[in-house]
Short mmCIF file of N, CA, C and O in Angstrom, two decimals:
data_model
loop_
_atom_site.label_atom_id
_atom_site.label_comp_id
_atom_site.label_asym_id
_atom_site.label_seq_id
_atom_site.Cartn_x
_atom_site.Cartn_y
_atom_site.Cartn_z
N UNK A 1 0.86 -1.18 0.00
CA UNK A 1 0.00 0.00 0.00
C UNK A 1 0.90 1.23 0.00
O UNK A 1 1.83 1.33 0.78
N UNK A 2 0.57 2.18 -0.84
CA UNK A 2 1.39 3.39 -0.96
C UNK A 2 1.21 4.30 0.26
O UNK A 2 0.12 4.36 0.85
N UNK A 3 2.27 4.97 0.60
CA UNK A 3 2.22 5.93 1.70
C UNK A 3 1.40 7.14 1.29
O UNK A 3 1.33 7.48 0.10
N UNK A 4 0.78 7.82 2.23
CA UNK A 4 -0.01 9.00 1.88
C UNK A 4 0.89 10.17 1.49
O UNK A 4 2.02 10.28 1.95
N UNK A 5 0.37 11.04 0.66
CA UNK A 5 1.10 12.25 0.29
C UNK A 5 0.87 13.31 1.38
O UNK A 5 0.02 13.14 2.26
N UNK A 6 1.60 14.40 1.30
CA UNK A 6 1.39 15.49 2.25
C UNK A 6 -0.02 16.05 2.09
O UNK A 6 -0.66 16.42 3.08
N UNK A 7 -0.53 16.09 0.87
CA UNK A 7 -1.90 16.56 0.64
C UNK A 7 -2.90 15.63 1.35
O UNK A 7 -3.88 16.10 1.94
N UNK A 8 -2.63 14.32 1.30
CA UNK A 8 -3.49 13.36 2.00
C UNK A 8 -3.43 13.60 3.51
O UNK A 8 -4.46 13.59 4.19
N UNK A 9 -2.22 13.79 4.02
CA UNK A 9 -2.06 14.03 5.46
C UNK A 9 -2.74 15.33 5.87
O UNK A 9 -3.37 15.40 6.93
N UNK A 10 -2.62 16.36 5.06
CA UNK A 10 -3.25 17.65 5.35
C UNK A 10 -4.77 17.48 5.42
O UNK A 10 -5.42 17.99 6.33
N UNK A 11 -5.32 16.73 4.47
CA UNK A 11 -6.76 16.48 4.46
C UNK A 11 -7.20 15.73 5.72
O UNK A 11 -8.20 16.09 6.35
N UNK A 12 -6.45 14.69 6.09
CA UNK A 12 -6.76 13.94 7.31
C UNK A 12 -6.64 14.82 8.55
O UNK A 12 -7.44 14.74 9.48
N UNK A 13 -5.61 15.67 8.54
CA UNK A 13 -5.39 16.58 9.67
C UNK A 13 -6.58 17.54 9.81
O UNK A 13 -7.06 17.78 10.92
N UNK A 14 -7.06 18.07 8.70
CA UNK A 14 -8.20 18.99 8.75
C UNK A 14 -9.47 18.29 9.21
O UNK A 14 -10.34 18.92 9.82
N UNK A 15 -9.59 17.00 8.92
CA UNK A 15 -10.76 16.23 9.34
C UNK A 15 -10.91 16.16 10.85
O UNK A 15 -12.03 16.00 11.34
N UNK A 16 -9.80 16.29 11.58
CA UNK A 16 -9.90 16.22 13.05
C UNK A 16 -10.20 17.59 13.65
O UNK A 16 -10.24 17.73 14.87
N UNK A 17 -10.42 18.60 12.78
CA UNK A 17 -10.73 19.95 13.22
C UNK A 17 -9.69 20.48 14.22
O UNK A 17 -9.99 20.77 15.36
N UNK A 18 -8.44 20.58 13.74
CA UNK A 18 -7.35 20.98 14.64
C UNK A 18 -7.43 22.46 15.00
O UNK A 18 -8.02 23.27 14.28
N UNK A 19 -6.83 22.80 16.12
CA UNK A 19 -6.73 24.23 16.44
C UNK A 19 -5.58 24.81 15.62
O UNK A 19 -4.64 24.10 15.26
N UNK A 20 -5.69 26.07 15.30
CA UNK A 20 -4.67 26.72 14.47
C UNK A 20 -3.49 27.13 15.33
O UNK A 20 -3.47 28.19 15.92
N UNK A 21 -2.51 26.22 15.40
CA UNK A 21 -1.31 26.45 16.19
C UNK A 21 -0.09 26.37 15.28
O UNK A 21 -0.22 26.41 14.06
N UNK A 22 1.09 26.24 15.85
CA UNK A 22 2.32 26.22 15.05
C UNK A 22 2.39 24.99 14.14
O UNK A 22 2.89 25.08 13.02
N UNK A 23 1.90 23.84 14.61
CA UNK A 23 1.88 22.64 13.76
C UNK A 23 0.95 22.86 12.57
O UNK A 23 1.31 22.55 11.43
N UNK A 24 -0.21 23.40 12.82
CA UNK A 24 -1.16 23.71 11.76
C UNK A 24 -0.51 24.63 10.73
O UNK A 24 -0.58 24.37 9.52
N UNK A 25 0.12 25.70 11.20
CA UNK A 25 0.76 26.67 10.31
C UNK A 25 1.87 26.02 9.47
O UNK A 25 2.00 26.29 8.28
N UNK A 26 2.66 25.16 10.10
CA UNK A 26 3.77 24.51 9.40
C UNK A 26 3.27 23.58 8.30
O UNK A 26 3.75 23.63 7.16
N UNK A 27 2.32 22.74 8.62
CA UNK A 27 1.79 21.80 7.62
C UNK A 27 1.08 22.55 6.50
O UNK A 27 1.23 22.23 5.33
N UNK A 28 0.33 23.57 6.87
CA UNK A 28 -0.37 24.36 5.86
C UNK A 28 0.64 25.01 4.89
O UNK A 28 0.45 24.97 3.67
N UNK A 29 1.72 25.56 5.42
CA UNK A 29 2.74 26.20 4.58
C UNK A 29 3.37 25.20 3.63
O UNK A 29 3.55 25.48 2.44
N UNK A 30 3.74 24.02 4.14
CA UNK A 30 4.37 22.99 3.30
C UNK A 30 3.42 22.56 2.19
O UNK A 30 3.84 22.37 1.04
N UNK A 31 2.14 22.45 2.49
CA UNK A 31 1.17 22.04 1.47
C UNK A 31 0.91 23.16 0.47
O UNK A 31 0.84 22.91 -0.74
N UNK A 32 0.76 24.39 0.96
CA UNK A 32 0.50 25.51 0.05
C UNK A 32 1.67 25.75 -0.90
O UNK A 32 1.46 26.09 -2.07
N UNK A 33 2.89 25.59 -0.41
CA UNK A 33 4.07 25.81 -1.24
C UNK A 33 4.41 24.60 -2.11
O UNK A 33 5.36 24.65 -2.90
N UNK A 34 3.66 23.51 -1.94
CA UNK A 34 3.86 22.28 -2.70
C UNK A 34 5.32 21.82 -2.66
O UNK A 34 5.94 21.52 -3.68
N UNK A 35 5.85 21.74 -1.43
CA UNK A 35 7.22 21.30 -1.22
C UNK A 35 7.39 19.85 -1.64
O UNK A 35 8.40 19.47 -2.23
N UNK A 36 6.39 19.03 -1.36
CA UNK A 36 6.45 17.60 -1.66
C UNK A 36 5.57 17.25 -2.84
O UNK A 36 4.53 17.87 -3.08
N UNK A 37 5.97 16.23 -3.55
CA UNK A 37 5.22 15.71 -4.70
C UNK A 37 3.92 15.07 -4.23
O UNK A 37 3.90 14.32 -3.25
N UNK A 38 2.81 15.38 -4.91
CA UNK A 38 1.52 14.79 -4.55
C UNK A 38 1.23 13.49 -5.31
O UNK A 38 0.45 12.68 -4.87
N UNK A 39 1.87 13.31 -6.46
CA UNK A 39 1.63 12.12 -7.28
C UNK A 39 2.58 11.01 -6.84
O UNK A 39 3.78 11.09 -7.07
N UNK A 40 2.03 9.98 -6.21
CA UNK A 40 2.88 8.93 -5.65
C UNK A 40 3.65 8.16 -6.72
O UNK A 40 4.65 7.52 -6.42
N UNK A 41 3.23 8.27 -7.97
CA UNK A 41 3.97 7.64 -9.07
C UNK A 41 5.37 8.25 -9.18
O UNK A 41 6.34 7.57 -9.52
N UNK A 42 5.49 9.52 -8.87
CA UNK A 42 6.77 10.24 -8.98
C UNK A 42 7.58 10.22 -7.68
O UNK A 42 8.58 10.93 -7.59
N UNK A 43 7.15 9.45 -6.71
CA UNK A 43 7.81 9.43 -5.41
C UNK A 43 8.64 8.17 -5.23
O UNK A 43 8.42 7.17 -5.90
N UNK A 44 9.58 8.24 -4.30
CA UNK A 44 10.36 7.06 -3.93
C UNK A 44 10.07 6.73 -2.47
O UNK A 44 9.64 7.60 -1.71
N UNK A 45 10.29 5.51 -2.09
CA UNK A 45 10.02 5.12 -0.71
C UNK A 45 11.05 5.74 0.22
O UNK A 45 12.16 6.11 -0.21
N UNK A 46 10.70 5.85 1.46
CA UNK A 46 11.62 6.38 2.46
C UNK A 46 12.87 5.53 2.54
O UNK A 46 13.97 6.04 2.70
N UNK A 47 12.72 4.21 2.38
CA UNK A 47 13.87 3.31 2.42
C UNK A 47 14.85 3.61 1.30
O UNK A 47 16.06 3.61 1.49
N UNK A 48 14.32 3.90 0.11
CA UNK A 48 15.20 4.27 -1.01
C UNK A 48 15.82 5.64 -0.79
O UNK A 48 16.97 5.87 -1.16
N UNK A 49 15.07 6.52 -0.17
CA UNK A 49 15.54 7.88 0.06
C UNK A 49 16.74 7.91 1.02
O UNK A 49 17.68 8.66 0.81
N UNK A 50 16.72 7.09 2.04
CA UNK A 50 17.79 7.12 3.04
C UNK A 50 18.91 6.13 2.74
O UNK A 50 19.88 6.06 3.49
N UNK A 51 18.79 5.39 1.65
CA UNK A 51 19.83 4.45 1.26
C UNK A 51 20.88 5.20 0.44
O UNK A 51 20.77 5.33 -0.77
N UNK A 52 21.90 5.71 1.11
CA UNK A 52 22.92 6.51 0.44
C UNK A 52 22.78 7.97 0.80
O UNK A 52 22.24 8.33 1.84
N UNK A 53 23.22 8.82 -0.08
CA UNK A 53 23.18 10.26 0.15
C UNK A 53 22.07 10.87 -0.68
O UNK A 53 21.99 10.63 -1.89
N UNK A 54 21.22 11.65 -0.04
CA UNK A 54 20.14 12.34 -0.73
C UNK A 54 20.23 13.81 -0.40
O UNK A 54 20.34 14.19 0.77
N UNK A 55 20.18 14.63 -1.41
CA UNK A 55 20.20 16.08 -1.24
C UNK A 55 18.83 16.62 -1.59
O UNK A 55 18.30 16.34 -2.67
N UNK A 56 18.25 17.37 -0.67
CA UNK A 56 16.96 17.99 -0.90
C UNK A 56 17.19 19.49 -0.99
O UNK A 56 17.63 20.10 -0.02
N UNK A 57 16.93 20.07 -2.13
CA UNK A 57 17.16 21.50 -2.35
C UNK A 57 15.97 22.30 -1.84
O UNK A 57 14.90 22.29 -2.43
N UNK A 58 16.18 22.98 -0.72
CA UNK A 58 15.12 23.79 -0.12
C UNK A 58 15.39 25.28 -0.29
O UNK A 58 14.69 26.11 0.29
N UNK A 59 16.38 25.62 -1.11
CA UNK A 59 16.69 27.03 -1.35
C UNK A 59 15.47 27.71 -1.96
O UNK A 59 14.77 27.14 -2.80
N UNK A 60 15.19 28.89 -1.51
CA UNK A 60 14.05 29.64 -2.02
C UNK A 60 12.80 29.49 -1.17
O UNK A 60 11.86 30.25 -1.34
N UNK A 61 12.78 28.50 -0.30
CA UNK A 61 11.65 28.36 0.61
C UNK A 61 11.92 29.18 1.87
O UNK A 61 13.07 29.34 2.27
N UNK A 62 10.87 29.65 2.54
CA UNK A 62 11.08 30.39 3.79
C UNK A 62 11.80 29.52 4.82
O UNK A 62 11.67 28.29 4.81
N UNK A 63 12.57 30.15 5.69
CA UNK A 63 13.37 29.41 6.67
C UNK A 63 12.51 28.53 7.58
O UNK A 63 12.94 27.44 7.96
N UNK A 64 11.31 28.98 7.94
CA UNK A 64 10.47 28.14 8.80
C UNK A 64 10.04 26.87 8.08
O UNK A 64 9.97 25.79 8.68
N UNK A 65 9.80 26.95 6.78
CA UNK A 65 9.45 25.75 6.00
C UNK A 65 10.66 24.85 5.87
O UNK A 65 10.56 23.63 6.02
N UNK A 66 11.84 25.43 5.64
CA UNK A 66 13.07 24.63 5.56
C UNK A 66 13.29 23.87 6.86
O UNK A 66 13.58 22.68 6.84
N UNK A 67 13.12 24.53 7.99
CA UNK A 67 13.32 23.89 9.30
C UNK A 67 12.30 22.78 9.51
O UNK A 67 12.64 21.71 10.03
N UNK A 68 11.06 22.99 9.13
CA UNK A 68 10.03 21.99 9.31
C UNK A 68 10.33 20.74 8.47
O UNK A 68 10.22 19.62 8.94
N UNK A 69 10.74 20.95 7.22
CA UNK A 69 11.03 19.81 6.33
C UNK A 69 12.23 19.02 6.86
O UNK A 69 12.19 17.80 6.89
N UNK A 70 13.26 19.72 7.28
CA UNK A 70 14.45 19.05 7.82
C UNK A 70 14.08 18.33 9.08
O UNK A 70 14.44 17.19 9.30
#
């Protein structure tokens, strides 16, 4: 079974009617800026991602989004 995308997680998060706090703001920013790929066809598994060296280019994103992703 494929892992959920950030858009899927955001939708599930909104379903629980969360309070608007720092976690809410961080996830909303990551989803609005489309930091992560939504199409699972274009994604790799976490196991493949951490097998070796992976560079994620976050240049151009706000520092709070960079910190959240890291």
